[in-house]
XYZ file of C-alpha atoms in Angstrom:
607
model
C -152.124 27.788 12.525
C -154.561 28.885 14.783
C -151.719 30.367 16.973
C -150.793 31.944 14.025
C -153.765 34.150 13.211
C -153.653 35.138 17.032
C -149.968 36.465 16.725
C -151.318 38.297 13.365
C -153.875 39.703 15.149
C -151.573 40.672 18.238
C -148.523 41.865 15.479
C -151.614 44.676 14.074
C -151.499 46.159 17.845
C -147.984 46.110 18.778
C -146.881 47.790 15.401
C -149.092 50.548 16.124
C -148.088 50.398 19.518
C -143.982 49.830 19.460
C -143.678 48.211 22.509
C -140.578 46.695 21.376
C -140.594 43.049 23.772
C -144.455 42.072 22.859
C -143.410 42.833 18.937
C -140.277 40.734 19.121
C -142.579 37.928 20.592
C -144.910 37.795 17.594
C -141.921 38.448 15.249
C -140.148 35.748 16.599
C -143.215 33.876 16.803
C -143.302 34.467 12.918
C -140.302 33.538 11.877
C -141.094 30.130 13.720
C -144.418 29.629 11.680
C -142.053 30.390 8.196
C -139.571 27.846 9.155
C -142.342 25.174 9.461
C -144.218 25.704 6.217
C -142.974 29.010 4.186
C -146.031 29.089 1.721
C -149.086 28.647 3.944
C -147.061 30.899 6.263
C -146.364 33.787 3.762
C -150.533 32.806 2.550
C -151.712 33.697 6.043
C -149.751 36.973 6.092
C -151.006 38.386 2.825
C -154.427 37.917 3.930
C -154.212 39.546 6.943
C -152.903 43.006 5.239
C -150.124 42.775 7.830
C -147.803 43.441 4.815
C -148.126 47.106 5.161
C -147.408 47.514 8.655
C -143.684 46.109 8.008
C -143.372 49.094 6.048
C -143.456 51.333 9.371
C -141.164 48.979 11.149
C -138.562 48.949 8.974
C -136.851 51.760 11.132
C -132.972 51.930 11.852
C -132.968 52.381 15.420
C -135.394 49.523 16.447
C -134.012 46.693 17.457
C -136.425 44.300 15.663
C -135.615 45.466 12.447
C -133.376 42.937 11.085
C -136.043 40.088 12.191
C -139.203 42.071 10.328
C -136.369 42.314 7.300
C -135.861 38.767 7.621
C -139.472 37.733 7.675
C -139.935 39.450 4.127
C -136.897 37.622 2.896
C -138.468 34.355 3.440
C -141.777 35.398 2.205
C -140.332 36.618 -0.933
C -139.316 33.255 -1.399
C -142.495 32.798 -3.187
C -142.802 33.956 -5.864
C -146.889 35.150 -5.402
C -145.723 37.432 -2.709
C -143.236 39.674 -4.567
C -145.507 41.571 -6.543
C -147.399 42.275 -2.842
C -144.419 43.250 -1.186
C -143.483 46.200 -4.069
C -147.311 47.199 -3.221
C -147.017 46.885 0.437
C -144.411 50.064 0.170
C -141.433 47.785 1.271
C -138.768 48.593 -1.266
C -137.739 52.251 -0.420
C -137.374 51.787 3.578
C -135.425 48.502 2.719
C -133.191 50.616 0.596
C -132.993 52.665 3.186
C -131.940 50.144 5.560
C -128.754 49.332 3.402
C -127.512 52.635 5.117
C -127.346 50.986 8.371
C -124.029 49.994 10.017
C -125.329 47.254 11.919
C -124.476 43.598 10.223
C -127.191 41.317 10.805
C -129.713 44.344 9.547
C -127.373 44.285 6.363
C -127.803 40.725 5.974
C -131.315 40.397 6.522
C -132.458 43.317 4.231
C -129.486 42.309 1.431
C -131.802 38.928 1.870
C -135.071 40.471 1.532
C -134.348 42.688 -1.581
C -132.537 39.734 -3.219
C -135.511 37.107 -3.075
C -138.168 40.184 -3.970
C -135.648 41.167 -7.569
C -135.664 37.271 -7.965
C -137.424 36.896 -11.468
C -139.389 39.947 -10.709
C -139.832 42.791 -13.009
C -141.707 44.867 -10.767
C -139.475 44.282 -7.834
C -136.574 45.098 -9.617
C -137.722 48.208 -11.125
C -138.610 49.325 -7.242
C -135.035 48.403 -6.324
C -133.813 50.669 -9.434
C -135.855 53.754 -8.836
C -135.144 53.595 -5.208
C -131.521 53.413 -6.338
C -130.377 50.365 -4.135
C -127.724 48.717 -6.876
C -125.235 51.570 -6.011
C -125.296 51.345 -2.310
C -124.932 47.666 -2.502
C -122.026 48.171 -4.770
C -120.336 50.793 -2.513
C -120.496 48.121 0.181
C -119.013 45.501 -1.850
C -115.890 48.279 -2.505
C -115.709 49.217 1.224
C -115.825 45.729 2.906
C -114.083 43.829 -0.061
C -110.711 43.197 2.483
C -112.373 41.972 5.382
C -111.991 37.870 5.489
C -113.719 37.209 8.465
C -116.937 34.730 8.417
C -119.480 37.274 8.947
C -118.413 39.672 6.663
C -117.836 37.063 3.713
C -121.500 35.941 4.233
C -122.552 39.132 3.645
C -120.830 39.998 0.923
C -122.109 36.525 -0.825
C -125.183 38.076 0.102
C -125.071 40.854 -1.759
C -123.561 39.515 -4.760
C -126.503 37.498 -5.212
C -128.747 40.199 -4.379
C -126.689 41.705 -7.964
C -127.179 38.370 -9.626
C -131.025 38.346 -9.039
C -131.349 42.210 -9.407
C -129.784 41.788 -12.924
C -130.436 38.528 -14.433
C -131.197 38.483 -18.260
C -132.075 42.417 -17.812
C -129.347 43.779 -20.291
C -130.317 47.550 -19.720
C -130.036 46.722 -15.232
C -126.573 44.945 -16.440
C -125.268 47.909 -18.202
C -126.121 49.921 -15.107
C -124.519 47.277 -12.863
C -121.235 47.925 -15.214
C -121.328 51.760 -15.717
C -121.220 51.382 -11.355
C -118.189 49.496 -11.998
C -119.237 46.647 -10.523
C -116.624 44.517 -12.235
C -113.647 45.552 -11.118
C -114.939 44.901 -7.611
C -116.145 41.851 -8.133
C -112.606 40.737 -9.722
C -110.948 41.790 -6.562
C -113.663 39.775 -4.362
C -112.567 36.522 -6.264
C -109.295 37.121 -5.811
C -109.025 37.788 -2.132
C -111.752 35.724 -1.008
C -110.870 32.248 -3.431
C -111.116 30.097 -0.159
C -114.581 30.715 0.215
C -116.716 28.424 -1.840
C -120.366 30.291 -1.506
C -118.542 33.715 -2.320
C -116.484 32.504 -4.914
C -119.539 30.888 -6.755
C -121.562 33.990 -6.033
C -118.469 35.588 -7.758
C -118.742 33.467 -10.914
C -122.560 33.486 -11.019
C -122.281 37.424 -11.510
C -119.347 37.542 -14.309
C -121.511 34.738 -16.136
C -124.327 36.986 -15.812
C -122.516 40.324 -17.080
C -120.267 38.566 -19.206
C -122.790 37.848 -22.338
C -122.923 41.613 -22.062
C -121.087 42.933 -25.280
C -119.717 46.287 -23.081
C -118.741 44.208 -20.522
C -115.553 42.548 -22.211
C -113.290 45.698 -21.949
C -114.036 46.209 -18.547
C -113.366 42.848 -17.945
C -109.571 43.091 -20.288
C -108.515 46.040 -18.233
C -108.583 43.684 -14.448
C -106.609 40.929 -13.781
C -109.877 38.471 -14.449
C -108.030 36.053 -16.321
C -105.308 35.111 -14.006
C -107.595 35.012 -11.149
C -110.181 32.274 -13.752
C -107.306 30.167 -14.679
C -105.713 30.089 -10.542
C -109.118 29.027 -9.252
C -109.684 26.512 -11.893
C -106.774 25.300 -11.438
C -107.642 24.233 -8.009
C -110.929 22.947 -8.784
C -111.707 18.801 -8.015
C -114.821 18.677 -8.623
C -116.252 18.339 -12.191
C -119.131 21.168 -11.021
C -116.903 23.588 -9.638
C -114.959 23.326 -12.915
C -117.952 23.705 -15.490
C -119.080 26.780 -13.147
C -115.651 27.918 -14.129
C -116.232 26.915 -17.491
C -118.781 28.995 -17.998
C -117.331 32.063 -17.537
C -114.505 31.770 -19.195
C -116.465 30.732 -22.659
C -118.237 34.188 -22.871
C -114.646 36.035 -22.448
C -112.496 34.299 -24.260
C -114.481 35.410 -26.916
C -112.774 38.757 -26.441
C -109.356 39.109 -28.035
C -107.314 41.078 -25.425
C -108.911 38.826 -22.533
C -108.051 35.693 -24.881
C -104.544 36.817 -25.036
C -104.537 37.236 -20.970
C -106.259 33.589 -20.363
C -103.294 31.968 -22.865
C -100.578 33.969 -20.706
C -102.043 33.025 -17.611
C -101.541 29.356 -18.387
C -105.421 28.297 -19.316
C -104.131 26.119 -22.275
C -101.689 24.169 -20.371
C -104.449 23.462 -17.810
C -107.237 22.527 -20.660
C -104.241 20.375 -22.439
C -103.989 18.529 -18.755
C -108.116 18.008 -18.617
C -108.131 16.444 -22.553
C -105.276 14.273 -21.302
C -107.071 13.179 -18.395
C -110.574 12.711 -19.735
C -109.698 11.510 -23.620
C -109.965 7.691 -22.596
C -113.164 7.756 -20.063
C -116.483 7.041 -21.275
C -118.288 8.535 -18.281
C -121.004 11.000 -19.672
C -119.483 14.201 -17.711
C -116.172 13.433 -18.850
C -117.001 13.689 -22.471
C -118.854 16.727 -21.632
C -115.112 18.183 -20.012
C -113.297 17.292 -22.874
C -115.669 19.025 -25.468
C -115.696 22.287 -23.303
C -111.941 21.611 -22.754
C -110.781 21.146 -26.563
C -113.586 24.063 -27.812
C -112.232 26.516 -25.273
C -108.769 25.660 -26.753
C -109.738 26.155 -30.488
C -111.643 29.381 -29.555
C -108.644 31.081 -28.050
C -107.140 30.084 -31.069
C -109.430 32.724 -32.779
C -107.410 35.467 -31.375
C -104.487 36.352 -33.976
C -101.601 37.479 -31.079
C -103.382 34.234 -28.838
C -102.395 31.914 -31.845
C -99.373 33.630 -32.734
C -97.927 32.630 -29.127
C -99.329 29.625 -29.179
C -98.063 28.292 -32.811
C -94.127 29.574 -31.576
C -93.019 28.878 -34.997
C -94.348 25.698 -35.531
C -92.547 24.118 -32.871
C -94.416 25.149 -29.541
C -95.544 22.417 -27.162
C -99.191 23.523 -27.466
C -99.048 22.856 -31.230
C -97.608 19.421 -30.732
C -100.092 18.648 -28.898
C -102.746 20.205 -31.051
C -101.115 17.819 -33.978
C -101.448 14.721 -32.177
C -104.858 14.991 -31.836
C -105.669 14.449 -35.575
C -104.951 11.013 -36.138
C -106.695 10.114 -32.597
C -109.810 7.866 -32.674
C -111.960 10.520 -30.538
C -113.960 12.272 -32.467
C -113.973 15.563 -30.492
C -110.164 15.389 -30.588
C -109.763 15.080 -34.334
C -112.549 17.720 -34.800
C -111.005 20.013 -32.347
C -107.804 19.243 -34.223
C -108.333 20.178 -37.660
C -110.271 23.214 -36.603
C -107.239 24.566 -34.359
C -105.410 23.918 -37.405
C -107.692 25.604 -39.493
C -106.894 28.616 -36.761
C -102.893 28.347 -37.215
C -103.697 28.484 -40.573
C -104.410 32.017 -40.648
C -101.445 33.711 -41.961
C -99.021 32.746 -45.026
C -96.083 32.044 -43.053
C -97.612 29.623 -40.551
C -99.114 27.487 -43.211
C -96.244 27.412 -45.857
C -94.316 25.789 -42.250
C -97.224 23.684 -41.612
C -97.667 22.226 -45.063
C -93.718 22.056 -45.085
C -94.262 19.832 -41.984
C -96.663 16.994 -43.293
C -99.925 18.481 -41.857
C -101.673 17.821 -45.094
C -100.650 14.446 -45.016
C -102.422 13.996 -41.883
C -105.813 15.747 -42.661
C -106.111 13.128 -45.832
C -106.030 10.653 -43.481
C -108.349 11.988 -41.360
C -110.871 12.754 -44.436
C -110.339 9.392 -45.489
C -111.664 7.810 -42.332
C -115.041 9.576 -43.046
C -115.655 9.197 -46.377
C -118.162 6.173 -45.691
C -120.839 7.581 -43.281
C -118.438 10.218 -41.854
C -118.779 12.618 -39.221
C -119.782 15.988 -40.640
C -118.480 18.092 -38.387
C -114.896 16.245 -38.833
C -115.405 16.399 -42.500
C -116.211 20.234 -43.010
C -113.261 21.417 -40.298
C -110.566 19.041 -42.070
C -111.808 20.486 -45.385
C -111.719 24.097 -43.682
C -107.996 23.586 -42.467
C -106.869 22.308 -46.451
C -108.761 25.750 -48.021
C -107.160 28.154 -45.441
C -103.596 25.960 -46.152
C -103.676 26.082 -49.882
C -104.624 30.216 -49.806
C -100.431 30.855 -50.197
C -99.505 30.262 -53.677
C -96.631 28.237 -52.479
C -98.253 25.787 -51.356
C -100.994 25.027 -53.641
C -98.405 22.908 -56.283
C -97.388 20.930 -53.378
C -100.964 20.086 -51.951
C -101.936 19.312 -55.647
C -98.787 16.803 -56.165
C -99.864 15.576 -52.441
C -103.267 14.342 -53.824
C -105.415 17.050 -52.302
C -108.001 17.066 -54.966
C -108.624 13.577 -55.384
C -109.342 13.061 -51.440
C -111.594 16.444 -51.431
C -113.094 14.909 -54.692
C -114.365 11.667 -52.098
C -117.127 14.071 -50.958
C -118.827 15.170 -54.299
C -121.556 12.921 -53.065
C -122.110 14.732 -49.761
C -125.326 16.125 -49.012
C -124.743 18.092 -46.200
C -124.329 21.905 -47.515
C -121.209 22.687 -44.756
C -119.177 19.950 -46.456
C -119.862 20.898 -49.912
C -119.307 24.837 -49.517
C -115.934 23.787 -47.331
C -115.477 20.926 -50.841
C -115.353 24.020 -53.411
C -113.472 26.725 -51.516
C -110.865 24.150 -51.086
C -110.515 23.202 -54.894
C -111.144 27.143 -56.025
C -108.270 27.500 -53.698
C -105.700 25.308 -54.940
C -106.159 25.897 -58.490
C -106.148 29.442 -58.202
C -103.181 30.027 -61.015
C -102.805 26.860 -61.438
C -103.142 25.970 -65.139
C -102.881 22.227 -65.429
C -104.858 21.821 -62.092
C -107.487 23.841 -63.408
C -107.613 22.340 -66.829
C -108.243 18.473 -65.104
C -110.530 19.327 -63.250
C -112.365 21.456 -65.680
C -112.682 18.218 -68.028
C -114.143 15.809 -64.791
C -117.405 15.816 -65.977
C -119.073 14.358 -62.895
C -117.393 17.419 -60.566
C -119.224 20.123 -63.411
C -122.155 18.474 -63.795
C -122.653 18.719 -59.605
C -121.406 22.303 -59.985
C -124.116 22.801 -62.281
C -126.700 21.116 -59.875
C -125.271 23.437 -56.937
C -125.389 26.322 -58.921
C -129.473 25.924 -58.242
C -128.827 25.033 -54.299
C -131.093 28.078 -53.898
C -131.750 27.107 -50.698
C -127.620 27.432 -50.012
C -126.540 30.813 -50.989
C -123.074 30.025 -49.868
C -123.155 26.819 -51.621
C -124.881 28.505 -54.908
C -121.919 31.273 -54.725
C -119.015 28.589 -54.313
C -120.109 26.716 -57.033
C -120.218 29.601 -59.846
C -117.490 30.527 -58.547
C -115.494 27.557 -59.032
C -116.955 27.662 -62.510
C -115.454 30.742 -63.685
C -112.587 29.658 -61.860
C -111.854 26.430 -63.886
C -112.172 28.764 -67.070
C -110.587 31.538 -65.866
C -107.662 29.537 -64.872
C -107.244 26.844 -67.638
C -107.985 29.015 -70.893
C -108.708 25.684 -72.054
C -111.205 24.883 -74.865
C -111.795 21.544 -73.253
C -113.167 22.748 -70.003
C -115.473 25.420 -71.676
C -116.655 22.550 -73.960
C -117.580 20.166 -71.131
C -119.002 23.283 -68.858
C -120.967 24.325 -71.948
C -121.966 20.407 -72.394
C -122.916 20.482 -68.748
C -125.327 23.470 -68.606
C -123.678 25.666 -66.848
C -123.405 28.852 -68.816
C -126.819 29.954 -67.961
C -125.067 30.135 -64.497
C -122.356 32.036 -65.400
C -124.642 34.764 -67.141
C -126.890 35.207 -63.747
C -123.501 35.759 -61.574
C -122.678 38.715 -63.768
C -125.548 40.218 -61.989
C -124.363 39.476 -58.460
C -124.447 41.713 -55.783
C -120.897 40.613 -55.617
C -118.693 42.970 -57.377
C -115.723 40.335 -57.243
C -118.129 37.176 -58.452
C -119.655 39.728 -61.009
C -116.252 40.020 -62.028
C -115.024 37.024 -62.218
C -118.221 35.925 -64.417
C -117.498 38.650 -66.967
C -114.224 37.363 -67.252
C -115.286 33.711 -67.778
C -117.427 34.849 -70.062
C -115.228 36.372 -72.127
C -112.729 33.333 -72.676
C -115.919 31.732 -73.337
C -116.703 34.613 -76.080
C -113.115 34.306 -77.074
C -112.173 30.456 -77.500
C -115.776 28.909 -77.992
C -118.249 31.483 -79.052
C -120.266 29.029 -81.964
C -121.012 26.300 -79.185
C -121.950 28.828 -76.467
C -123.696 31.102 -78.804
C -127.494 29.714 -78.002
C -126.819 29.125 -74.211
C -125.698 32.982 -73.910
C -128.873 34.350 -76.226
C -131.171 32.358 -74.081
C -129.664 33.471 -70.858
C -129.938 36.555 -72.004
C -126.605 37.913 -72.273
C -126.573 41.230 -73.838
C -129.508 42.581 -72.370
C -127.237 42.286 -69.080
C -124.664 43.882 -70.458
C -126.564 46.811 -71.404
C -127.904 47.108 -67.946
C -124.271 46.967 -66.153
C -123.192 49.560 -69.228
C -126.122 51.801 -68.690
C -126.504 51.327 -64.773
C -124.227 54.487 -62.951
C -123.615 52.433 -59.655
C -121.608 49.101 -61.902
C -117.593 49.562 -60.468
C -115.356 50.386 -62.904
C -113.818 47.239 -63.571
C -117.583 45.894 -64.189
C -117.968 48.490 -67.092
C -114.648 47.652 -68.218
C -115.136 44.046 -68.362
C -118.616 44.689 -69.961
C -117.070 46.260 -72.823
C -114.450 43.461 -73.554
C -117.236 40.608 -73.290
C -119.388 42.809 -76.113
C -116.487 42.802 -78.216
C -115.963 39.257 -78.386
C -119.585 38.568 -78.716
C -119.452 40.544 -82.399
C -118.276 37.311 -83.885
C -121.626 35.947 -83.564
C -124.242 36.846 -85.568
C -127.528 36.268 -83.482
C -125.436 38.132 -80.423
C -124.115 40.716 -82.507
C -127.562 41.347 -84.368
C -129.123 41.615 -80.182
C -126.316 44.498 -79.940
C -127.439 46.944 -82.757
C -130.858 46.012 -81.743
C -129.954 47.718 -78.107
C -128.630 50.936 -79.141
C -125.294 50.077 -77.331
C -123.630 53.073 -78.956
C -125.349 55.447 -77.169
C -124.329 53.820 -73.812
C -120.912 53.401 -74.761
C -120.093 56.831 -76.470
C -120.948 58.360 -72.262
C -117.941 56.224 -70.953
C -115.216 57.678 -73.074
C -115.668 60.613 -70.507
C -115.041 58.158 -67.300
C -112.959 59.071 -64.767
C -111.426 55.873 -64.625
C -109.085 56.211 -67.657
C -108.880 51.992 -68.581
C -112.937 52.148 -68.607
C -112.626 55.362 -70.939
C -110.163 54.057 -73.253
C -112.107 50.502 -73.536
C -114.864 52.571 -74.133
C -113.156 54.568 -77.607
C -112.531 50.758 -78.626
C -115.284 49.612 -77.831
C -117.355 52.850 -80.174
C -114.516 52.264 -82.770
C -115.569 48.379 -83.065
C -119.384 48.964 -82.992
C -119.478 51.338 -85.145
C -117.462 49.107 -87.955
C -119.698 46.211 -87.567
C -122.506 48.368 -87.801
């Protein structure tokens, strides 16, 4: 160390002097001390205010340029000496040094800016205002062919210098891609795939840009996908694959760029790694076939991905898809049911599916967790039944296959996924279906849990389903049994507050409820609705300009059938409903002005 503080002391005369073979001496000298311990190195330097002087030798012409840019790359390995080197005045000559046609200079000060951006704000912002990201880039573009050694290690170089110069900086990413740094980068990967370091530089930089929302078009309009899916494909190690991996999670997520992956043969390749890995209990081969399957059901997501994947029900990848349902991996059958949950996205793909004996196969699968299940299983099997029974084809034949009575298994479920999954799935299937609705309607253990829901305030999703499926069973069944044992239960209270939804289709479908209520049961309702406050609400959606026509509409009817109770119909005069009325038989909406005449006509009798 001692011979260290001399060659500090020598470097402050030869930088003022130049004299080129004592400066490469200390320099060398330097570089030396660095290699043997970086930080008490780098310590020494920044005490002995040598920084600044690099600032004057960072000059094209001399010779010992690249090793003075080299000795700031490995002190910039520290972190405490990045902040110094922005202050020393190093940024802008190094800059300028990335105009220099000489190689090793390239590499050294590609080095040195990369470790001085690394986690550094202020170096960074140096490297922006002295505009180095587009030079760097404009390399990249001009020496992107050349596949010799040298060359490649300085392109890795200054990919990373990207990587670090960007990193979690959204605003210096959005730069990087208005350059058009992508579609260079794309090209890199594919002519330089042999090279490990500058293929992994490669895939470090499209993670990095590809959480970036503006990114993903850039990235659709290359040929990104086929190059992903033809390096993984000739990945070993379990590493090399996840770097992989984590690319092409961010983009898939993008619907042109799924659509490329599929046609590039990704799914064939992920099939291959479940296949492989499904049996093993080795931690990192679970780990491949979760990102495996997941990537699968995500590109899935994508309606032209799935299309060409489901081939009319009869495509290999489906097959396979099936097959992993009644498996006893639990990532399989969750990835299973929720890529059939994905297929079951349009009518014609699940009247084929539930043609096919898929719902025969997701009651098993529900019926191996009903004890202590897995909940993740649970709420995609459920998932995959409500998006099957949505055509109105298939809901008689899921009913006559037993679907409610394995969805009822998991009234007792506390997890709030699994219930709000449990009620879409039975508002589903008894959607016009009279009988259906009517049963279920009368199970007094299913209302009086859709009257405990109804409070889930902590839920809104769960809250929503359940009033929903409320008005649903009445709406549905016109059955006096089912408003009975709903009334019995509590739950027209509920009904009442979901005519004030912000909902116009659950304020709706209350109103309508409400009304068969009104219409079939009015004497055992009658207190429930006066304490609830019923009419009061329906002078607010009358009076209130923004209620939708259909709400007004609706509004009108539910008054009418409300006269036949005296309490109710006594609240009504008491409101001055007249006056509201009489405005609507102006409406616009001719059905809401013609209610409206009725409406006068029928007040104004019982009046």
């Amino acid at each position: 160390m001692d011979n260290l503080s001399d060659t500090l002391k020598k470097l402050k005369i030869t930088a003022v002097d130049r004299t080129d073979d004592s400066l490469e001496g200390c320099l060398d000298c330097l570089l030396q001390a660095l290699a043997q311990s970086n930080m008490e190195t780098s310590e020494k330097i920044q005490g002995s205010g040598i920084l600044q002087l690099f600032a004057s030798l960072l000059i094209p012409q001399s010779s010992c340029t690249a090793k003075v840019a080299n000795i700031i790359a490995e002190i910039a390995k520290n972190e405490f000496m990045r902040i110094p080197c922005v202050d020393a005045g190093l940024i802008s000559p190094l800059v300028q040094l990335l105009n220099s046609k000489d190689q090793e200079v390239l590499l050294q000060t590609g080095r040195a800016l990369g470790n001085i951006c690394y986690d550094s704000h202020e170096g960074r912002s140096a490297v922006d205002q002295a505009g180095g990201a587009q030079i760097v880039i404009d390399h990249l573009r001009s020496l992107c062919s050349i596949t010799d050694p040298a060359n490649e290690k300085l392109l890795t170089v200054f990919c990373g210098m990207l990587v670090n110069y960007s990193n979690e900086n959204d605003s210096l990413q959005a730069q990087l891609i208005n350059m058009g740094v992508i579609p260079t980068l794309v090209k890199l990967l594919g002519i330089h795939c042999e090279n490990a370091a500058l293929t992994e530089m490669c895939l470090v930089a499209f993670g990095n840009l590809a959480e970036l929302e503006s990114s993903k078009e850039q990235f659709a309009s290359t040929n990104i996908a086929e190059e992903l899916v033809k390096l993984f494909k000739k990945q070993i190690e379990h590493d090399k694959r996840e770097m992989v991996f984590e690319v092409l999670a961010p983009l898939a997520e993008n619907d042109a760029i799924k659509l490329q992956l599929v046609e590039a043969g990704l799914v064939e390749c992920l099939l291959e790694i479940v296949q492989q890995k499904v049996d093993s209990d080795k931690e990192e081969d679970i780990a491949e076939l979760k990102t495996a399957s997941d990537l699968m059901v995500l590109l899935l997501l994508g309606d032209e991905s799935m299309q060409k994947l489901f081939e009319g029900g009869k495509g290999n990848v489906f097959q396979k898809v099936l097959s992993w349902i009644p498996s006893n991996n639990h990532q399989l059958q969750l990835a299973g049911a929720l890529a059939i949950a994905n297929f079951a996205r349009n009518d014609g793909n699940c009247i084929h599916m539930v043609d096919n004996g898929i719902v025969e196969k997701l009651m098993d699968l529900l019926d191996r967790h009903v004890e202590d299940g897995n909940v993740t299983v649970q709420h995609a099997a459920l998932s995959a039944l409500r998006n099957l029974a949505i055509p109105v084809v298939n809901k008689a034949k899921m009913l006559s296959a037993g679907v409610t009575e394995a969805v009822l298994k998991f009234l007792k479920s506390e997890m709030p996924p699994v219930q709000f999954k449990l009620l879409g799935t039975l508002r589903m299937l008894i959607d016009a279906q009279a009988e259906a609705a009517e049963q279920l309607g009368k199970n007094f253990k299913l209302v009086e849990r859709l009257v405990e829901w109804c409070e889930a305030k902590d839920h809104a999703g769960v809250m929503g389903e359940s009033n929903r499926l409320l008005s649903a069973l009445i709406r549905h069944s016109k059955s006096k049994d089912v408003i009975k044992t709903i009334v019995q239960s509590g739950g027209v209270k509920h009904l009442v507050t979901m005519a004030t939804s912000e909902h116009v289709i659950m304020q709706n479908e209350a109103l309508v409820a409400l009304a068969l209520i009104a219409a079939l049961e009015l004497g055992i309702a009658e207190k429930d609705l006066e304490s609830a406050k019923l009419v009061q609400i329906l002078h607010r959606l009358l009076a209130d300009e923004r209620s939708a026509p259909e709400i007004k509409y609706n509004s009108m009817v539910l008054i009418c059938a409300l006269m036949g109770s005296e309490p109710l119909h006594k609240e009504v005069q008491d409101l001055a409903f007249l006056d509201v009325v009489s405005k609507l038989r102006s409406h616009e909406n001719k059905s809401v002005a013609q209610q409206a005449s009725l409406t006068e006509q029928r007040l104004a009798v019982e009046s």
